[in-house]
Short mmCIF file of C-alpha atoms in Angstrom, two decimals:
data_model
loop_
_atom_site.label_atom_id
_atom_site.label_comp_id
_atom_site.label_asym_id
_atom_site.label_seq_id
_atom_site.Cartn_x
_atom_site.Cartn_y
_atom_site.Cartn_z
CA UNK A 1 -25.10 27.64 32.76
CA UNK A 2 -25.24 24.30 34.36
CA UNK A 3 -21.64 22.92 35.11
CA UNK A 4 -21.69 19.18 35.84
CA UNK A 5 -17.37 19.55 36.87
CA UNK A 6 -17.69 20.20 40.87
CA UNK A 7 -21.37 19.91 41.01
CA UNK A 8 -22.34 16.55 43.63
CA UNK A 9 -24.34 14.05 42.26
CA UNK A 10 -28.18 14.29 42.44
CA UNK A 11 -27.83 17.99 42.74
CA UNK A 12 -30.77 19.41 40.68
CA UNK A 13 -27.12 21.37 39.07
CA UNK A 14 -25.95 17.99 38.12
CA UNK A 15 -29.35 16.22 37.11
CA UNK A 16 -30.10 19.94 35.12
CA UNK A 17 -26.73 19.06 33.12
CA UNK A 18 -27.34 15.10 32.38
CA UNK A 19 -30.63 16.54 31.21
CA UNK A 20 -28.68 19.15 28.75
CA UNK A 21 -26.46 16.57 27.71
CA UNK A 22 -29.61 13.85 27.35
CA UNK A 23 -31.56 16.00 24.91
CA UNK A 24 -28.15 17.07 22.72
CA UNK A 25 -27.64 13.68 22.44
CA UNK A 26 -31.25 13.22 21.12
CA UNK A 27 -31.31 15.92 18.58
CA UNK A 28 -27.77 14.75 17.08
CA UNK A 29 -29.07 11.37 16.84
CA UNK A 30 -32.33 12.99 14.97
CA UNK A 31 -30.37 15.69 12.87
CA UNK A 32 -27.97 13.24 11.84
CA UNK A 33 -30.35 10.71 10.79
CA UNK A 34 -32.61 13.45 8.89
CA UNK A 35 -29.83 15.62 7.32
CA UNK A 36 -26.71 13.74 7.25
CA UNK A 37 -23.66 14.36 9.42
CA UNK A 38 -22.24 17.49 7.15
CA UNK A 39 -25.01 19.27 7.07
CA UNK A 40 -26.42 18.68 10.73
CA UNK A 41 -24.67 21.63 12.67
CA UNK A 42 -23.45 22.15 15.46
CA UNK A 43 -25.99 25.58 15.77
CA UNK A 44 -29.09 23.71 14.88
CA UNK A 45 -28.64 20.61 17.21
CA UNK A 46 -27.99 23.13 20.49
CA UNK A 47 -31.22 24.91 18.86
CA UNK A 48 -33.39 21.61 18.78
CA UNK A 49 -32.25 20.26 22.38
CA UNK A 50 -33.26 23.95 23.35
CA UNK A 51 -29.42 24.53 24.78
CA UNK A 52 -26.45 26.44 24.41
CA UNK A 53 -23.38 25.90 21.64
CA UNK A 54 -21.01 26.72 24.59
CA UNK A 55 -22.42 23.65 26.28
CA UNK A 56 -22.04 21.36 23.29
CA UNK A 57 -18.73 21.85 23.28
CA UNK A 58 -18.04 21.42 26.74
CA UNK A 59 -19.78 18.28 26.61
CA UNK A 60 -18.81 16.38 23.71
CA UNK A 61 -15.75 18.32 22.44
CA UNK A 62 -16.31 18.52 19.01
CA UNK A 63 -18.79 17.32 16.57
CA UNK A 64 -17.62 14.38 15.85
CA UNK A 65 -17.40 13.57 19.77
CA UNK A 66 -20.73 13.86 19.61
CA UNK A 67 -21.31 11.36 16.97
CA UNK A 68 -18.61 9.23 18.90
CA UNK A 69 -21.18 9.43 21.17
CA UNK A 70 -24.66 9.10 19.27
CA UNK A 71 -22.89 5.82 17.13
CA UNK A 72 -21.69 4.94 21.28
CA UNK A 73 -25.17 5.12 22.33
CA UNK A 74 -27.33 3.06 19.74
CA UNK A 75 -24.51 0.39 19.68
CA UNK A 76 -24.90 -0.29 23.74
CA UNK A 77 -28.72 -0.05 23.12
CA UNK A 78 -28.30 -2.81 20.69
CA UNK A 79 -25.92 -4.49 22.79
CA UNK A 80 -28.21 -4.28 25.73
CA UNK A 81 -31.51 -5.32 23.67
CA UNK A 82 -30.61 -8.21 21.48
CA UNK A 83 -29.64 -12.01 22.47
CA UNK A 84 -26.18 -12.82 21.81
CA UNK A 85 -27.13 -15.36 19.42
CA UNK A 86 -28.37 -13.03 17.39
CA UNK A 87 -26.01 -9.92 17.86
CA UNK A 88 -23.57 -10.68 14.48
CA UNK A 89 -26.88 -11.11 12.17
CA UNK A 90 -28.47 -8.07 13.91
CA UNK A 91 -25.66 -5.85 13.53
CA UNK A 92 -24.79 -7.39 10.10
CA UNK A 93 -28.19 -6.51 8.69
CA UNK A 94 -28.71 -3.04 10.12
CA UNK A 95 -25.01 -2.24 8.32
CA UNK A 96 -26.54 -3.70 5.09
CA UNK A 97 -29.56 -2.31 5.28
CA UNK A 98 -27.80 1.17 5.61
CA UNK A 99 -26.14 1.71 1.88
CA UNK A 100 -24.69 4.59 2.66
CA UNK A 101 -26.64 6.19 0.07
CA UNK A 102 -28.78 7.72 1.72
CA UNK A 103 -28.00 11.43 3.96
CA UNK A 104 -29.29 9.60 7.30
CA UNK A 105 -26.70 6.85 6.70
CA UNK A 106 -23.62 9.34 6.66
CA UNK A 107 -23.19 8.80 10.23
CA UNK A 108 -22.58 4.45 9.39
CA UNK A 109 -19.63 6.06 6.91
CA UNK A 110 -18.14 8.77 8.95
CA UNK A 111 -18.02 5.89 11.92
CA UNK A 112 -16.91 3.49 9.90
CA UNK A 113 -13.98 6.10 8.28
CA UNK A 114 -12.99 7.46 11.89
CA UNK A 115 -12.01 3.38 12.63
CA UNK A 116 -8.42 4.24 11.71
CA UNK A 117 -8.01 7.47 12.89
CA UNK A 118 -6.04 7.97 16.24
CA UNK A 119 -8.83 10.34 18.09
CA UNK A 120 -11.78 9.84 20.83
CA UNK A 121 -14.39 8.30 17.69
CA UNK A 122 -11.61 5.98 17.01
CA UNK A 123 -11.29 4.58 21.00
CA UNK A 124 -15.12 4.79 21.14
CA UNK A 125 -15.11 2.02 18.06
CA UNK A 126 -12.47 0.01 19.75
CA UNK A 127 -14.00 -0.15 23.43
CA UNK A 128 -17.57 -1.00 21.32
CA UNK A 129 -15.87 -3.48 19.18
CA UNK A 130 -14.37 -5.16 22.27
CA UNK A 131 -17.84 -5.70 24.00
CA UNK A 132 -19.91 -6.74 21.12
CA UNK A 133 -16.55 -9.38 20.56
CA UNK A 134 -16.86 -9.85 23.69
CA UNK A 135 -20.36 -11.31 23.69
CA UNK A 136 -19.39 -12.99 20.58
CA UNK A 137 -17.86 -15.41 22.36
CA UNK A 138 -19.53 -16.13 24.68
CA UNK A 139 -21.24 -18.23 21.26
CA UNK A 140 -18.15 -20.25 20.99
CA UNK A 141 -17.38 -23.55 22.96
CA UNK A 142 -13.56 -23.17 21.45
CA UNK A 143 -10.90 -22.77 23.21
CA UNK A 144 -9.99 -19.88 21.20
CA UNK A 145 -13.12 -18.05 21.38
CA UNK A 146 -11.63 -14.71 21.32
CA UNK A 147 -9.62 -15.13 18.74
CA UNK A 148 -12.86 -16.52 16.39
CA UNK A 149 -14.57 -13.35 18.10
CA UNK A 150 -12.54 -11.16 16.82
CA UNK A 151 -12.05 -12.47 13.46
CA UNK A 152 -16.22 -12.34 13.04
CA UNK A 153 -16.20 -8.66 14.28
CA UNK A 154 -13.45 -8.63 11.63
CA UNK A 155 -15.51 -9.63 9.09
CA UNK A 156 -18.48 -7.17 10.16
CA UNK A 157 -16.43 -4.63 10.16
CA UNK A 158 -14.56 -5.37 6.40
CA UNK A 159 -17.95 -5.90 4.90
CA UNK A 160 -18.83 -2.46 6.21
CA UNK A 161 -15.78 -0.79 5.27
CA UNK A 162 -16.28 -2.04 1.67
CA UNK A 163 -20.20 -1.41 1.51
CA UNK A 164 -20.40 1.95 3.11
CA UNK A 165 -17.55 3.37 2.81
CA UNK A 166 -15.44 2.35 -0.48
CA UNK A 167 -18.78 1.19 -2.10
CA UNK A 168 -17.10 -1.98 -3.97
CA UNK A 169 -19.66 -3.57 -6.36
CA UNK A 170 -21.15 -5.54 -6.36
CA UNK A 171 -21.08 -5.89 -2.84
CA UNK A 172 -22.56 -2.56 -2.50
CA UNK A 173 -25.60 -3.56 -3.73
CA UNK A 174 -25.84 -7.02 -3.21
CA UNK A 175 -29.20 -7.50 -1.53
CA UNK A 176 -29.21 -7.57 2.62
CA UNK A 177 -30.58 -11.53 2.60
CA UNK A 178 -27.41 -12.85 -0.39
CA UNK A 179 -25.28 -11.27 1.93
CA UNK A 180 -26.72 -12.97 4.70
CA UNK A 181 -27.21 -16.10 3.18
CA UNK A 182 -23.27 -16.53 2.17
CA UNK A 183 -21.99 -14.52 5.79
CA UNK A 184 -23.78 -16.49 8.11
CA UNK A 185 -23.65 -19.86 7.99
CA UNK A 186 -20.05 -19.35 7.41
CA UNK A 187 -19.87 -17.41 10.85
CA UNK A 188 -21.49 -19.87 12.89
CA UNK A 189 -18.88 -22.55 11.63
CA UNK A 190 -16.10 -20.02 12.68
CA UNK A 191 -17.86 -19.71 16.36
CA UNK A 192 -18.94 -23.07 16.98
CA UNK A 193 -15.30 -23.87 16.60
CA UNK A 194 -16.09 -27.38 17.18
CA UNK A 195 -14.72 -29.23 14.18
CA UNK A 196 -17.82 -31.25 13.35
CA UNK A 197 -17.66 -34.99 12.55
CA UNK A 198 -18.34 -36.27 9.06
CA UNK A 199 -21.76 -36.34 7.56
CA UNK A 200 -22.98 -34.48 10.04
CA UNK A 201 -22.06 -31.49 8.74
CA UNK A 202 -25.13 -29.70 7.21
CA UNK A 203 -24.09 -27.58 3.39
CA UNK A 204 -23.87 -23.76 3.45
CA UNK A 205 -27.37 -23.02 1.83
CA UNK A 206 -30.33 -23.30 2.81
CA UNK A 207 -28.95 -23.43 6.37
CA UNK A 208 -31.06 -20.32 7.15
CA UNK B 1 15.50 18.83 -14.85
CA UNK B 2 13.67 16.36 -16.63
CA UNK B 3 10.05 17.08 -17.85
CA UNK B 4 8.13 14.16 -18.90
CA UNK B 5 5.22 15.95 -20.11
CA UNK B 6 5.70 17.24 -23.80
CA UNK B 7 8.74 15.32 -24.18
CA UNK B 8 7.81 12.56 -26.83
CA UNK B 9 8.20 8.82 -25.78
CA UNK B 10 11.13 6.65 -26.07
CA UNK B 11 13.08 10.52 -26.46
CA UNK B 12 16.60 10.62 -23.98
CA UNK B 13 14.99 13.31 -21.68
CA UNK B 14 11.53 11.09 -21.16
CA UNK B 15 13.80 8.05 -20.46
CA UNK B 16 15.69 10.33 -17.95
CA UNK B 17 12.60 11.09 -16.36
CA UNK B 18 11.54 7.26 -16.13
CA UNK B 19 14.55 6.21 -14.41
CA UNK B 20 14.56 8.95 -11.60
CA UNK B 21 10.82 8.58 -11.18
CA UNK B 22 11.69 4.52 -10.71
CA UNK B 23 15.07 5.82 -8.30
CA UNK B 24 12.46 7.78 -6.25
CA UNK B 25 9.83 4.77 -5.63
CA UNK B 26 12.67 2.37 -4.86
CA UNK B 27 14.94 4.81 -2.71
CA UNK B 28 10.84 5.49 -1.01
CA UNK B 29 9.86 2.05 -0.50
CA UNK B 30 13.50 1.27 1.23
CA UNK B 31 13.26 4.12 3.28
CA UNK B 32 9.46 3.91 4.59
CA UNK B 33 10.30 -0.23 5.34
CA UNK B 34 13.61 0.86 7.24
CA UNK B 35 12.40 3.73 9.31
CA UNK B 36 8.19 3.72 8.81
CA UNK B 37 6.44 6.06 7.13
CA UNK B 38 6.76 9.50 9.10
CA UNK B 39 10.44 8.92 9.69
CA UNK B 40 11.33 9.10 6.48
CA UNK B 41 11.91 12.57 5.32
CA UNK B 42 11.02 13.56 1.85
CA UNK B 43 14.54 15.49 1.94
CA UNK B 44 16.04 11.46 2.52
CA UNK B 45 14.27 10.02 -0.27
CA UNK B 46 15.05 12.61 -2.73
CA UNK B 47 18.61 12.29 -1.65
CA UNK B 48 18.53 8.52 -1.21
CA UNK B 49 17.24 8.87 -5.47
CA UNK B 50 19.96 11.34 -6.55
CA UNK B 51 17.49 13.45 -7.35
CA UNK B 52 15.64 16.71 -6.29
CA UNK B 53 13.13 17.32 -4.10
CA UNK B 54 11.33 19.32 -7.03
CA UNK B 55 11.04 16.27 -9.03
CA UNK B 56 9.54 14.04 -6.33
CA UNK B 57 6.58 16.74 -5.88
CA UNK B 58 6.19 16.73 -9.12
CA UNK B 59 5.86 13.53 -9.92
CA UNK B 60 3.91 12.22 -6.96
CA UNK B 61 2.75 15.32 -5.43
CA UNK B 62 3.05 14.51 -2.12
CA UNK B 63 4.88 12.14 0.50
CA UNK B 64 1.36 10.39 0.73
CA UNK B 65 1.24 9.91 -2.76
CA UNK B 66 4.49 8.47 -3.35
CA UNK B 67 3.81 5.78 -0.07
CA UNK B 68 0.22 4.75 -2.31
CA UNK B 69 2.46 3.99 -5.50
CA UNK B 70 4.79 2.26 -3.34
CA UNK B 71 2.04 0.12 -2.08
CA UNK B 72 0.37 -0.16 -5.47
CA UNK B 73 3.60 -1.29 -7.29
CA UNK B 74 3.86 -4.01 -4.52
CA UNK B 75 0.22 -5.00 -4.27
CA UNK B 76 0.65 -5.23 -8.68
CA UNK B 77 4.19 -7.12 -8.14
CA UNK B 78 2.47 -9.95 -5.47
CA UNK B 79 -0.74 -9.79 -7.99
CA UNK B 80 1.57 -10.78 -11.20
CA UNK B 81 3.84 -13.23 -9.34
CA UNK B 82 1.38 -15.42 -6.93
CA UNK B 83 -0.49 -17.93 -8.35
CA UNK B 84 -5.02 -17.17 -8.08
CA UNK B 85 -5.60 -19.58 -5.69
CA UNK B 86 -2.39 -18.80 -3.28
CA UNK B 87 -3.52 -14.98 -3.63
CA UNK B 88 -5.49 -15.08 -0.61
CA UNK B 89 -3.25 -17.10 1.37
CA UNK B 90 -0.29 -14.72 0.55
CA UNK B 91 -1.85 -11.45 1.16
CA UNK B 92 -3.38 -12.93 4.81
CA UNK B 93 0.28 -13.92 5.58
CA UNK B 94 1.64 -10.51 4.48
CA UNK B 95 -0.43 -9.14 6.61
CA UNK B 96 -0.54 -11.43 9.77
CA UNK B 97 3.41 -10.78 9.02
CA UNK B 98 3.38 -7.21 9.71
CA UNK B 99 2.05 -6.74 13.12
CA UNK B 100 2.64 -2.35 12.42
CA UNK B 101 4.31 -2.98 15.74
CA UNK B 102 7.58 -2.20 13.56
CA UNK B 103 8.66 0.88 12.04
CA UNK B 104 9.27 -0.83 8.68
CA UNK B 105 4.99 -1.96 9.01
CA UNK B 106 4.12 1.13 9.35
CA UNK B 107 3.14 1.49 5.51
CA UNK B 108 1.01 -0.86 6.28
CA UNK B 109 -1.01 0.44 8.56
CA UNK B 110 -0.54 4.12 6.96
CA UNK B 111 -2.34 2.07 3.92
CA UNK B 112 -5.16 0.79 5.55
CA UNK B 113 -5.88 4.09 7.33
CA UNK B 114 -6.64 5.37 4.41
CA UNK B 115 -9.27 3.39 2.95
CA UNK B 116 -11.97 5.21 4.23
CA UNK B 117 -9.99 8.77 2.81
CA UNK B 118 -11.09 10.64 -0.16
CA UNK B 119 -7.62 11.33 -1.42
CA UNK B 120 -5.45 9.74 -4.30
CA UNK B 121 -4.59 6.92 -1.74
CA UNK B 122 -8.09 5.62 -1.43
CA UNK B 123 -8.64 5.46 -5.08
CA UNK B 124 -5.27 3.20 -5.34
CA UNK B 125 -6.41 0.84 -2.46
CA UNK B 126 -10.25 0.73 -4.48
CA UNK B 127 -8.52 0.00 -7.82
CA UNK B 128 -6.08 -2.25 -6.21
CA UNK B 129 -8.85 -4.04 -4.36
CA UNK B 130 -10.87 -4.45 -7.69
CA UNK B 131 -8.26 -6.19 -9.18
CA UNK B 132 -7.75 -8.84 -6.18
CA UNK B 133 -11.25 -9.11 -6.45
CA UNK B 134 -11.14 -9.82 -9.73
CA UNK B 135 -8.36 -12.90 -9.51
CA UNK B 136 -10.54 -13.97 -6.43
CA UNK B 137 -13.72 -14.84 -8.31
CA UNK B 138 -11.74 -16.99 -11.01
CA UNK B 139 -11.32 -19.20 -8.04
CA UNK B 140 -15.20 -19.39 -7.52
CA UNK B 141 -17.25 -21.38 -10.06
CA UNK B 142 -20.72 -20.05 -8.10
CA UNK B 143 -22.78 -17.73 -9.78
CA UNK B 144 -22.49 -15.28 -7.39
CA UNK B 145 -18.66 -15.30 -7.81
CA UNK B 146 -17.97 -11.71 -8.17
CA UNK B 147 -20.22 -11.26 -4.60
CA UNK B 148 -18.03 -14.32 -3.11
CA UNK B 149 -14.77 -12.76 -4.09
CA UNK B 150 -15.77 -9.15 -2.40
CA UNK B 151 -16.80 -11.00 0.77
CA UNK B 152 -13.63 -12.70 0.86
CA UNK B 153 -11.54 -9.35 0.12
CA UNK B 154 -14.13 -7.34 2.55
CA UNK B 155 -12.79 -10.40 5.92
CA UNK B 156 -9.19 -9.33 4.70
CA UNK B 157 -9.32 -5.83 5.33
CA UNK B 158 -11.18 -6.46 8.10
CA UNK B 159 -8.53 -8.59 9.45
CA UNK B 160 -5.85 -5.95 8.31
CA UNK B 161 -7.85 -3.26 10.10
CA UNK B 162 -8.62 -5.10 13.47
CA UNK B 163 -5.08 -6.43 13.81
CA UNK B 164 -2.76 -3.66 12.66
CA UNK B 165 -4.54 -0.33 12.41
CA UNK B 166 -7.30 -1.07 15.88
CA UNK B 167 -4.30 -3.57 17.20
CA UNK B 168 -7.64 -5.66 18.75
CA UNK B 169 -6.28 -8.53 20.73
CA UNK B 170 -6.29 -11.35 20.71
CA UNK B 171 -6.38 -11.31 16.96
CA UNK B 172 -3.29 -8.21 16.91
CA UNK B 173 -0.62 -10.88 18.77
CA UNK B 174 -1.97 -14.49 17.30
CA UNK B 175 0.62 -16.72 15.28
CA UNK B 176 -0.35 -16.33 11.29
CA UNK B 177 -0.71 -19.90 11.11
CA UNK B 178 -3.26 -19.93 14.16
CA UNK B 179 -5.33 -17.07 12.01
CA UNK B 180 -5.03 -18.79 8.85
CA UNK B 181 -6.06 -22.41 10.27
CA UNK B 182 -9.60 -20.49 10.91
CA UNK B 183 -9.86 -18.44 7.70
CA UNK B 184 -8.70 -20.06 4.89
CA UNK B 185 -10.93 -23.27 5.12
CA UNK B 186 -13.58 -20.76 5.77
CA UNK B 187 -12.75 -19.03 2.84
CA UNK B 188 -12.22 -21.94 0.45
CA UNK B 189 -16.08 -22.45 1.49
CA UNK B 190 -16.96 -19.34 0.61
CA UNK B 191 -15.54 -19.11 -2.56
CA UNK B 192 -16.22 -22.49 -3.18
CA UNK B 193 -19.73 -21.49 -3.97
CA UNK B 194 -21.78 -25.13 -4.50
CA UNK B 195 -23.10 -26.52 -1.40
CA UNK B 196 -21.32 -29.56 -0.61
CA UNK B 197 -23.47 -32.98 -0.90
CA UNK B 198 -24.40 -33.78 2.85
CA UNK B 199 -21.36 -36.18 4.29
CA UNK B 200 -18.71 -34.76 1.57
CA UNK B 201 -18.26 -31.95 3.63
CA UNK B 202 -14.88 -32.09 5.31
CA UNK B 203 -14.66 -31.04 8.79
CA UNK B 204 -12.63 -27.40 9.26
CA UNK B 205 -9.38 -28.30 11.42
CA UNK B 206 -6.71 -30.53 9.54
CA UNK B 207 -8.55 -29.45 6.40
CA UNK B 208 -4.50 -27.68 5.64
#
């Protein structure tokens, strides 16, 4: 077995285990998204990315490290691929668009439920929550910026708390574009910070 | 001991029962604000009550149980004494209050954790929600009120959640008012519900 502890870097050891590691990542992300996150196991995600049990675990601790990691992955990927300006929308709609409902949106919930917890998924949601806050405001002239950051990724994450996980109606069904509609021009008052002067202030609807 | 069940209503023993079950929530809710949640012993609280262990596990059937009707009976208290459109206000303040840097907050945050549980204390914190919820869309005349009023519950437990549970700064160390100054004329917006005619709209700061 490949051991990446010890092993220098660009070793064909160490680029064997990134490899290992690579394609366990992409069969939880798959299995997760087909079956749901209880009934993905850990045997038939080593089985898909064609590698041992022994090395999931040495690799991701648990299975929930590796959805720490999967939920990790896609959120830097989103991070990395859409413009800031449109990073709270993006995010907004892919958390409305997942219900929950659904088996392949189990991993949303479980992410969303390990926010309080004390373990490695919870730090993974607070370092993740920090960058995409952290492009946030880079939206905001104000001199509070962070603070308004924070209090959109707030909002994000409330709104997903009581869509996914409690399933409060009728939020829980409310349709992605309502949500939309009443969350975002609300948001980019809170970011642009600016108070704006009288009259020119444009009404809520039909902002969009 | 005291057995509530089969005893008829209004009957000495049932009355008995009442009283201790009210000793053990008050002698509970002292005891988790002066020393936090996990420092306060279930052997303290019975003793704190005058009243045996037995009973508290019967009548809440757990230490986790007894901390959700503590926070229900407080969440129905502020709900019957705080007038619908100071609701919001209040609850934000209680919570921008309680930084769960204390021991006494850490109810709070104990609370909050579990909203994404499955257990007796997530069903409290849904019901409790509903009925905020409820009181929050009397304040909305849109027809979408009911959707308003969960969006507006949904940025407070997001709040709660990024400030004392994730303790995200710089939201977890900002003064209340600095927090509320950005929310509630947000909020007032939201649940407003009717676009404002173009030039009515008043800018956000000084709107307090």
């Amino acid at each position: 077995m490949a051991n990446p502890v010890g092993v220098p870097p660009g070793s064909p050891r160490r680029r064997d285990a990134q490899a290992t590691r690579r394609r366990l990542l992409e069969a939880a992300a798959d299995l997760f998204a087909e079956r749901g996150y209880d009934a993905a196991t850990v045997r038939d995600i080593a089985d898909r990315a064609g590698a041992n049990q022994a090395l999931l675990f040495r690799y991701f601790g648990s299975k929930s490290g590796l959805l720490t990691e999967v939920m990790a992955h896609s959120g830097q990927e989103q991070l990395r691929t859409t413009p800031p300006e449109k990073l709270f929308e993006t995010t907004l709609r892919g958390m409305l668009t997942h219900h929950g409902k659904e088996p392949h949106d189990r991993s949303l919930a479980v992410y969303l439920r390990s926010v309080g917890g004390a373990d490695d998924a919870a730090e993974t949601v607070k370092v993740l929550g920090e960058q995409y806050a952290d492009v946030l405001a880079t939206l905001s002239g104000a001199e509070d910026a962070a603070l308004r950051a924070d209090l959109a990724m707030a909002w994000l994450l409330g709104i997903g708390m009581m869509r996914v996980v409690v399933g409060r109606e009728p939020l829980a069904s409310a349709h992605p574009d309502e949500v939309c509609e009443l969350v975002l021009g609300l948001l980019r008052r809170l970011l642009e910070g600016v108070p704006a002067p009288e009259g020119a202030v444009p009404p809520e609807s039909g902002e969009r």
